[in-house]
JSON list of C-alpha atoms in Angstrom, two decimals:
[
{"chain": "J", "resi": 10, "resn": "MET", "atom": "CA", "xyz": [-17.89, 19.20, 10.34]},
{"chain": "J", "resi": 11, "resn": "TRP", "atom": "CA", "xyz": [-15.61, 20.86, 7.77]},
{"chain": "J", "resi": 12, "resn": "CYS", "atom": "CA", "xyz": [-12.51, 19.63, 9.63]},
{"chain": "J", "resi": 13, "resn": "HIS", "atom": "CA", "xyz": [-13.73, 16.02, 9.33]},
{"chain": "J", "resi": 14, "resn": "GLU", "atom": "CA", "xyz": [-14.36, 16.53, 5.61]},
{"chain": "J", "resi": 15, "resn": "LYS", "atom": "CA", "xyz": [-10.84, 17.91, 5.10]},
{"chain": "J", "resi": 16, "resn": "THR", "atom": "CA", "xyz": [-9.41, 14.90, 6.91]},
{"chain": "J", "resi": 17, "resn": "GLU", "atom": "CA", "xyz": [-11.42, 12.55, 4.71]},
{"chain": "J", "resi": 18, "resn": "ILE", "atom": "CA", "xyz": [-10.28, 14.34, 1.55]},
{"chain": "J", "resi": 19, "resn": "GLY", "atom": "CA", "xyz": [-6.66, 14.20, 2.71]},
{"chain": "J", "resi": 20, "resn": "THR", "atom": "CA", "xyz": [-6.95, 10.48, 3.47]},
{"chain": "J", "resi": 21, "resn": "PHE", "atom": "CA", "xyz": [-8.59, 9.94, 0.07]},
{"chain": "J", "resi": 22, "resn": "LEU", "atom": "CA", "xyz": [-5.63, 11.67, -1.61]},
{"chain": "J", "resi": 23, "resn": "LEU", "atom": "CA", "xyz": [-3.18, 9.48, 0.32]},
{"chain": "J", "resi": 24, "resn": "ARG", "atom": "CA", "xyz": [-5.17, 6.35, -0.63]},
{"chain": "J", "resi": 25, "resn": "VAL", "atom": "CA", "xyz": [-5.24, 7.20, -4.33]},
{"chain": "J", "resi": 26, "resn": "MET", "atom": "CA", "xyz": [-1.56, 8.17, -4.44]},
{"chain": "J", "resi": 27, "resn": "LEU", "atom": "CA", "xyz": [-0.55, 4.98, -2.64]},
{"chain": "J", "resi": 28, "resn": "GLY", "atom": "CA", "xyz": [-2.74, 3.04, -5.06]},
{"chain": "J", "resi": 29, "resn": "ILE", "atom": "CA", "xyz": [-1.19, 4.66, -8.12]},
{"chain": "J", "resi": 30, "resn": "THR", "atom": "CA", "xyz": [2.32, 4.07, -6.75]},
{"chain": "J", "resi": 31, "resn": "PHE", "atom": "CA", "xyz": [1.76, 0.36, -6.16]},
{"chain": "J", "resi": 32, "resn": "LEU", "atom": "CA", "xyz": [-0.21, -0.10, -9.38]},
{"chain": "J", "resi": 33, "resn": "MET", "atom": "CA", "xyz": [2.80, 1.24, -11.29]},
{"chain": "J", "resi": 34, "resn": "HIS", "atom": "CA", "xyz": [5.26, -0.92, -9.34]},
{"chain": "J", "resi": 35, "resn": "GLY", "atom": "CA", "xyz": [3.14, -4.02, -9.91]},
{"chain": "J", "resi": 36, "resn": "LEU", "atom": "CA", "xyz": [2.71, -3.20, -13.60]},
{"chain": "J", "resi": 37, "resn": "SER", "atom": "CA", "xyz": [6.46, -2.76, -13.89]},
{"chain": "J", "resi": 38, "resn": "LYS", "atom": "CA", "xyz": [7.05, -6.22, -12.40]},
{"chain": "J", "resi": 39, "resn": "PHE", "atom": "CA", "xyz": [4.64, -7.80, -14.90]},
{"chain": "J", "resi": 40, "resn": "GLN", "atom": "CA", "xyz": [6.18, -5.89, -17.82]},
{"chain": "J", "resi": 41, "resn": "SER", "atom": "CA", "xyz": [9.73, -6.87, -16.78]},
{"chain": "J", "resi": 42, "resn": "GLY", "atom": "CA", "xyz": [8.63, -10.47, -16.60]},
{"chain": "J", "resi": 43, "resn": "LEU", "atom": "CA", "xyz": [7.81, -12.07, -13.29]},
{"chain": "J", "resi": 44, "resn": "ASP", "atom": "CA", "xyz": [10.26, -14.87, -14.09]},
{"chain": "J", "resi": 45, "resn": "ASN", "atom": "CA", "xyz": [13.06, -12.27, -14.12]},
{"chain": "J", "resi": 46, "resn": "ILE", "atom": "CA", "xyz": [11.83, -10.75, -10.86]},
{"chain": "J", "resi": 47, "resn": "SER", "atom": "CA", "xyz": [11.55, -14.25, -9.39]},
{"chain": "J", "resi": 48, "resn": "GLY", "atom": "CA", "xyz": [15.21, -14.90, -10.21]},
{"chain": "J", "resi": 49, "resn": "TRP", "atom": "CA", "xyz": [16.22, -11.63, -8.61]},
{"chain": "J", "resi": 50, "resn": "PHE", "atom": "CA", "xyz": [14.17, -12.44, -5.49]},
{"chain": "J", "resi": 51, "resn": "GLN", "atom": "CA", "xyz": [15.99, -15.78, -5.23]},
{"chain": "J", "resi": 52, "resn": "SER", "atom": "CA", "xyz": [19.37, -14.04, -5.60]},
{"chain": "J", "resi": 53, "resn": "ILE", "atom": "CA", "xyz": [18.65, -11.95, -2.49]},
{"chain": "J", "resi": 54, "resn": "GLY", "atom": "CA", "xyz": [17.34, -14.88, -0.45]},
{"chain": "J", "resi": 55, "resn": "ILE", "atom": "CA", "xyz": [13.59, -14.56, -1.00]},
{"chain": "J", "resi": 56, "resn": "PRO", "atom": "CA", "xyz": [11.68, -17.56, -2.44]},
{"chain": "J", "resi": 57, "resn": "GLY", "atom": "CA", "xyz": [11.06, -16.96, -6.15]},
{"chain": "J", "resi": 58, "resn": "PHE", "atom": "CA", "xyz": [7.30, -17.53, -5.96]},
{"chain": "J", "resi": 59, "resn": "MET", "atom": "CA", "xyz": [7.07, -14.41, -3.79]},
{"chain": "J", "resi": 60, "resn": "ALA", "atom": "CA", "xyz": [7.70, -12.29, -6.92]},
{"chain": "J", "resi": 61, "resn": "TYR", "atom": "CA", "xyz": [4.31, -13.44, -8.21]},
{"chain": "J", "resi": 62, "resn": "VAL", "atom": "CA", "xyz": [2.65, -12.77, -4.85]},
{"chain": "J", "resi": 63, "resn": "VAL", "atom": "CA", "xyz": [4.22, -9.31, -4.51]},
{"chain": "J", "resi": 64, "resn": "GLY", "atom": "CA", "xyz": [3.56, -8.34, -8.13]},
{"chain": "J", "resi": 65, "resn": "THR", "atom": "CA", "xyz": [-0.09, -9.38, -7.90]},
{"chain": "J", "resi": 66, "resn": "ILE", "atom": "CA", "xyz": [-0.67, -7.63, -4.57]},
{"chain": "J", "resi": 67, "resn": "GLU", "atom": "CA", "xyz": [0.94, -4.45, -5.92]},
{"chain": "J", "resi": 68, "resn": "LEU", "atom": "CA", "xyz": [-1.01, -4.47, -9.20]},
{"chain": "J", "resi": 69, "resn": "VAL", "atom": "CA", "xyz": [-4.42, -5.61, -7.96]},
{"chain": "J", "resi": 70, "resn": "GLY", "atom": "CA", "xyz": [-4.01, -3.90, -4.60]},
{"chain": "J", "resi": 71, "resn": "GLY", "atom": "CA", "xyz": [-3.11, -0.62, -6.29]},
{"chain": "J", "resi": 72, "resn": "ILE", "atom": "CA", "xyz": [-6.31, -0.75, -8.35]},
{"chain": "J", "resi": 73, "resn": "ALA", "atom": "CA", "xyz": [-8.33, -1.69, -5.25]},
{"chain": "J", "resi": 74, "resn": "LEU", "atom": "CA", "xyz": [-6.90, 1.26, -3.30]},
{"chain": "J", "resi": 75, "resn": "ILE", "atom": "CA", "xyz": [-7.71, 3.70, -6.08]},
{"chain": "J", "resi": 76, "resn": "LEU", "atom": "CA", "xyz": [-11.30, 2.41, -6.03]},
{"chain": "J", "resi": 77, "resn": "GLY", "atom": "CA", "xyz": [-11.43, 2.28, -2.24]},
{"chain": "J", "resi": 78, "resn": "LEU", "atom": "CA", "xyz": [-12.09, -1.45, -2.07]},
{"chain": "J", "resi": 79, "resn": "GLY", "atom": "CA", "xyz": [-10.61, -3.39, 0.85]},
{"chain": "J", "resi": 80, "resn": "THR", "atom": "CA", "xyz": [-8.48, -0.41, 1.82]},
{"chain": "J", "resi": 81, "resn": "ARG", "atom": "CA", "xyz": [-7.46, -1.65, 5.27]},
{"chain": "J", "resi": 82, "resn": "ILE", "atom": "CA", "xyz": [-6.63, -5.19, 4.15]},
{"chain": "J", "resi": 83, "resn": "ILE", "atom": "CA", "xyz": [-4.69, -4.09, 1.06]},
{"chain": "J", "resi": 84, "resn": "SER", "atom": "CA", "xyz": [-2.80, -1.50, 3.10]},
{"chain": "J", "resi": 85, "resn": "ALA", "atom": "CA", "xyz": [-1.83, -4.14, 5.67]},
{"chain": "J", "resi": 86, "resn": "LEU", "atom": "CA", "xyz": [-0.50, -6.37, 2.87]},
{"chain": "J", "resi": 87, "resn": "LEU", "atom": "CA", "xyz": [1.48, -3.45, 1.46]},
{"chain": "J", "resi": 88, "resn": "ILE", "atom": "CA", "xyz": [3.03, -2.81, 4.88]},
{"chain": "J", "resi": 89, "resn": "SER", "atom": "CA", "xyz": [4.38, -6.36, 4.87]},
{"chain": "J", "resi": 90, "resn": "ILE", "atom": "CA", "xyz": [5.74, -5.92, 1.33]},
{"chain": "J", "resi": 91, "resn": "MET", "atom": "CA", "xyz": [7.44, -2.66, 2.31]},
{"chain": "J", "resi": 92, "resn": "ALA", "atom": "CA", "xyz": [8.91, -4.24, 5.45]},
{"chain": "J", "resi": 93, "resn": "GLY", "atom": "CA", "xyz": [10.42, -6.96, 3.23]},
{"chain": "J", "resi": 94, "resn": "ALA", "atom": "CA", "xyz": [11.77, -4.38, 0.79]},
{"chain": "J", "resi": 95, "resn": "ILE", "atom": "CA", "xyz": [13.37, -2.37, 3.57]},
{"chain": "J", "resi": 96, "resn": "VAL", "atom": "CA", "xyz": [14.90, -5.36, 5.37]},
{"chain": "J", "resi": 97, "resn": "TYR", "atom": "CA", "xyz": [16.04, -7.41, 2.36]},
{"chain": "J", "resi": 98, "resn": "VAL", "atom": "CA", "xyz": [16.95, -4.70, -0.14]},
{"chain": "J", "resi": 99, "resn": "LYS", "atom": "CA", "xyz": [17.18, -1.13, 1.14]},
{"chain": "J", "resi": 100, "resn": "PHE", "atom": "CA", "xyz": [18.39, -1.23, 4.74]},
{"chain": "J", "resi": 101, "resn": "PRO", "atom": "CA", "xyz": [22.05, -1.97, 3.93]},
{"chain": "J", "resi": 102, "resn": "ALA", "atom": "CA", "xyz": [22.20, 1.25, 1.87]},
{"chain": "J", "resi": 103, "resn": "GLY", "atom": "CA", "xyz": [20.94, 3.33, 4.80]},
{"chain": "J", "resi": 104, "resn": "PHE", "atom": "CA", "xyz": [18.17, 5.88, 5.05]},
{"chain": "J", "resi": 105, "resn": "MET", "atom": "CA", "xyz": [19.27, 8.07, 2.11]},
{"chain": "J", "resi": 106, "resn": "GLY", "atom": "CA", "xyz": [21.23, 5.51, 0.11]},
{"chain": "J", "resi": 107, "resn": "ASN", "atom": "CA", "xyz": [24.94, 5.01, -0.28]},
{"chain": "J", "resi": 108, "resn": "GLY", "atom": "CA", "xyz": [25.68, 5.86, -3.90]},
{"chain": "J", "resi": 109, "resn": "GLU", "atom": "CA", "xyz": [25.36, 2.21, -4.90]},
{"chain": "J", "resi": 110, "resn": "GLY", "atom": "CA", "xyz": [21.74, 1.69, -3.96]},
{"chain": "J", "resi": 111, "resn": "ALA", "atom": "CA", "xyz": [18.65, 3.65, -3.01]},
{"chain": "J", "resi": 112, "resn": "GLY", "atom": "CA", "xyz": [17.89, 4.22, 0.64]},
{"chain": "J", "resi": 113, "resn": "PHE", "atom": "CA", "xyz": [14.72, 3.24, 2.43]},
{"chain": "J", "resi": 114, "resn": "GLU", "atom": "CA", "xyz": [13.27, 6.71, 3.05]},
{"chain": "J", "resi": 115, "resn": "ILE", "atom": "CA", "xyz": [10.56, 6.44, 0.38]},
{"chain": "J", "resi": 116, "resn": "ASP", "atom": "CA", "xyz": [9.73, 2.88, 1.41]},
{"chain": "J", "resi": 117, "resn": "LEU", "atom": "CA", "xyz": [9.28, 4.12, 4.96]},
{"chain": "J", "resi": 118, "resn": "ILE", "atom": "CA", "xyz": [6.98, 6.94, 3.81]},
{"chain": "J", "resi": 119, "resn": "LEU", "atom": "CA", "xyz": [4.85, 4.45, 1.82]},
{"chain": "J", "resi": 120, "resn": "THR", "atom": "CA", "xyz": [4.74, 2.18, 4.90]},
{"chain": "J", "resi": 121, "resn": "PHE", "atom": "CA", "xyz": [3.44, 5.01, 7.08]},
{"chain": "J", "resi": 122, "resn": "ILE", "atom": "CA", "xyz": [0.83, 6.05, 4.51]},
{"chain": "J", "resi": 123, "resn": "ALA", "atom": "CA", "xyz": [-0.37, 2.44, 4.42]},
{"chain": "J", "resi": 124, "resn": "LEU", "atom": "CA", "xyz": [-0.38, 2.34, 8.24]},
{"chain": "J", "resi": 125, "resn": "HIS", "atom": "CA", "xyz": [-2.53, 5.48, 8.30]},
{"chain": "J", "resi": 126, "resn": "LEU", "atom": "CA", "xyz": [-5.01, 3.74, 5.99]},
{"chain": "J", "resi": 127, "resn": "VAL", "atom": "CA", "xyz": [-5.02, 0.58, 8.14]},
{"chain": "J", "resi": 128, "resn": "LEU", "atom": "CA", "xyz": [-5.76, 2.63, 11.25]},
{"chain": "J", "resi": 129, "resn": "ASN", "atom": "CA", "xyz": [-8.28, 5.05, 9.74]},
{"chain": "J", "resi": 130, "resn": "GLY", "atom": "CA", "xyz": [-9.73, 3.52, 6.60]},
{"chain": "J", "resi": 131, "resn": "SER", "atom": "CA", "xyz": [-10.79, 5.81, 3.80]},
{"chain": "J", "resi": 132, "resn": "ARG", "atom": "CA", "xyz": [-14.50, 6.33, 3.20]},
{"chain": "J", "resi": 133, "resn": "PHE", "atom": "CA", "xyz": [-14.50, 9.33, 0.85]},
{"chain": "J", "resi": 134, "resn": "LEU", "atom": "CA", "xyz": [-15.27, 8.22, -2.73]},
{"chain": "J", "resi": 135, "resn": "SER", "atom": "CA", "xyz": [-14.72, 4.57, -1.84]},
{"chain": "J", "resi": 136, "resn": "ILE", "atom": "CA", "xyz": [-16.53, 1.43, -2.89]},
{"chain": "J", "resi": 137, "resn": "ASP", "atom": "CA", "xyz": [-16.20, 0.20, 0.70]},
{"chain": "J", "resi": 138, "resn": "SER", "atom": "CA", "xyz": [-18.50, 2.98, 1.92]},
{"chain": "J", "resi": 139, "resn": "LYS", "atom": "CA", "xyz": [-21.17, 1.92, -0.59]},
{"chain": "J", "resi": 140, "resn": "LEU", "atom": "CA", "xyz": [-21.26, -1.76, 0.40]},
{"chain": "J", "resi": 141, "resn": "PRO", "atom": "CA", "xyz": [-24.44, -2.83, 2.22]},
{"chain": "J", "resi": 142, "resn": "ASN", "atom": "CA", "xyz": [-22.59, -4.12, 5.31]},
{"chain": "J", "resi": 143, "resn": "HIS", "atom": "CA", "xyz": [-20.59, -0.90, 5.73]},
{"chain": "J", "resi": 144, "resn": "LYS", "atom": "CA", "xyz": [-22.17, 1.41, 8.30]},
{"chain": "J", "resi": 145, "resn": "LYS", "atom": "CA", "xyz": [-21.03, 4.89, 9.19]},
{"chain": "J", "resi": 146, "resn": "GLY", "atom": "CA", "xyz": [-18.70, 4.65, 12.17]},
{"chain": "J", "resi": 147, "resn": "GLN", "atom": "CA", "xyz": [-18.06, 0.93, 11.57]},
{"chain": "J", "resi": 148, "resn": "ASP", "atom": "CA", "xyz": [-14.35, 1.57, 11.15]},
{"chain": "J", "resi": 149, "resn": "SER", "atom": "CA", "xyz": [-14.01, 2.95, 14.69]},
{"chain": "J", "resi": 150, "resn": "GLU", "atom": "CA", "xyz": [-16.04, 0.04, 16.07]},
{"chain": "J", "resi": 151, "resn": "ILE", "atom": "CA", "xyz": [-13.69, -2.43, 14.40]},
{"chain": "J", "resi": 152, "resn": "ILE", "atom": "CA", "xyz": [-10.62, -0.75, 15.90]},
{"chain": "J", "resi": 153, "resn": "ALA", "atom": "CA", "xyz": [-12.22, -0.59, 19.36]},
{"chain": "J", "resi": 154, "resn": "SER", "atom": "CA", "xyz": [-12.95, -4.33, 19.40]}
]
């Protein structure tokens, strides 16, 4: 039983850290001005409106992850954002960067943390676990189906 509790606590810590990270990135986009971010997105070949989508998912999704609300869905959305960041921005600089731009190693780590949360959920200290439709073991039933 203790092993399961340690796993849940570890997953909780990953969930909260991922949430804080994306909350801060989303907040930064809003503070910089989403119009500015939109222009930058367009300059790298991404439709400008996606800056608003990404910024909102990062900000609201970060808060939701910290609270443990919609963990699997938010994590799946963050995986798609990180895939875009790696492909459109970071990949040309390589894994560790090239002196001109950051590499994609941290983006990859964030992607795998999000993937862990998609696959396993996070019930410890989460709003999701308190919802009336959430039953113990429901996460494994969802994956099995």
